[in-house]
Amino acid sequence: GENVEQHPSTLSVQEGDSAVIKCTYSDSASNYFPWYKQELGKRPQLIIDIRSNVGEKKDQRIAVTLNKTAKHFSLHITETQPEDSAVYFCAARDTGRRALTFGSGTRLQVQP
Amino acid sequence: NAGVTQTPKFQVLKTGQSMTLQCAQDMNHNSMYWYRQDPGMGLRLIYYSASEGTTDKGEVPNGYNVSRLNKREFSLRLESAAPSQTSVYFCASSENLSGNTIYFGEGSWLTVV
């Protein structure tokens, strides 16, 4: 099955700085890579996703890049704000089960 | 629309007791999932149902059973609870398995003592 590794496990930045979270995956046939944000005590919610036929996708302050050759993808948050503080999960779709396999999560803390 | 609704929100069980977590979605989705979330381990797939009438094992199925009762409902049963099953359980659904957005329920906090 798919294996997704996510780094770092915790990340602290100053408000206004950029934050980058990186994930690697094992299944070279995986073709769908979403990112979820989970605020404390809340449910995970999709913030952005990318498919394997695209190298980069942006949505305002958030961007995701995908390197299929290296089997890694990254989340970039620019001009971070305190409300960006949360746990972020990357995921990849397992082509066997066709269900999402999640990374272990990154706790992002944005210091005002 | 309520989205994905799961019950109970909190439960304390004694080792060996059984219980069922209930989940229902009102988005007419074909696929449903049960994940567990443990500190430092992310979200791990327990079981999933690609469509009504089908269920499949995920990464960590041992100690659990599921029932896809109809298109709306997907329940998770712990037959003999163990402390290792203390976790937060999330039910989720998506239109189908082919890369669509997964919508999560609010979570069920289960403690086994």
GROMACS .gro file of N, CA and C in nm, chain A residues 1 7 26 49 52-53 61 67-68 70 72 79 85 97-98 100 109 112:
model
   54
    1GLY      N    1   0.081  -0.120   0.000
    1GLY     CA    2   0.000   0.000   0.000
    1GLY      C    3   0.085   0.125   0.000
    7HIS      N    4   0.708   1.598   0.687
    7HIS     CA    5   0.806   1.671   0.769
    7HIS      C    6   0.787   1.821   0.752
   26SER      N    7   0.513   0.678  -0.166
   26SER     CA    8   0.585   0.560  -0.216
   26SER      C    9   0.527   0.503  -0.345
   49ASP      N   10  -0.575   2.090  -0.324
   49ASP     CA   11  -0.534   1.959  -0.374
   49ASP      C   12  -0.470   1.974  -0.511
   52SER      N   13  -0.187   1.463  -1.053
   52SER     CA   14  -0.053   1.431  -1.103
   52SER      C   15  -0.021   1.492  -1.238
   53ASN      N   16  -0.118   1.546  -1.308
   53ASN     CA   17  -0.091   1.608  -1.438
   53ASN      C   18  -0.058   1.757  -1.426
   61ARG      N   19  -0.292   3.268  -0.064
   61ARG     CA   20  -0.164   3.256   0.006
   61ARG      C   21  -0.111   3.112   0.013
   67ASN      N   22   0.640   1.705  -0.740
   67ASN     CA   23   0.751   1.652  -0.820
   67ASN      C   24   0.730   1.502  -0.833
   68LYS      N   25   0.673   1.460  -0.943
   68LYS     CA   26   0.640   1.317  -0.961
   68LYS      C   27   0.764   1.230  -0.970
   70ALA      N   28   1.052   1.268  -0.822
   70ALA     CA   29   1.108   1.248  -0.688
   70ALA      C   30   1.003   1.195  -0.590
   72HIS      N   31   0.759   1.359  -0.437
   72HIS     CA   32   0.733   1.443  -0.321
   72HIS      C   33   0.650   1.564  -0.360
   79GLU      N   34   0.297   3.477   0.382
   79GLU     CA   35   0.237   3.582   0.467
   79GLU      C   36   0.150   3.521   0.577
   85SER      N   37  -0.251   2.890   1.226
   85SER     CA   38  -0.206   2.793   1.327
   85SER      C   39  -0.305   2.675   1.331
   97ARG      N   40  -0.607   0.051  -0.295
   97ARG     CA   41  -0.735   0.068  -0.226
   97ARG      C   42  -0.816   0.180  -0.287
   98ARG      N   43  -0.752   0.273  -0.350
   98ARG     CA   44  -0.814   0.394  -0.403
   98ARG      C   45  -0.872   0.480  -0.292
  100LEU      N   46  -0.755   0.745   0.049
  100LEU     CA   47  -0.644   0.831   0.086
  100LEU      C   48  -0.561   0.773   0.199
  109GLN      N   49   0.260   2.659   1.418
  109GLN     CA   50   0.232   2.765   1.514
  109GLN      C   51   0.281   2.897   1.454
  112PRO      N   52   0.244   3.571   1.681
  112PRO     CA   53   0.208   3.710   1.644
  112PRO      C   54   0.326   3.806   1.664
   0.00000   0.00000   0.00000
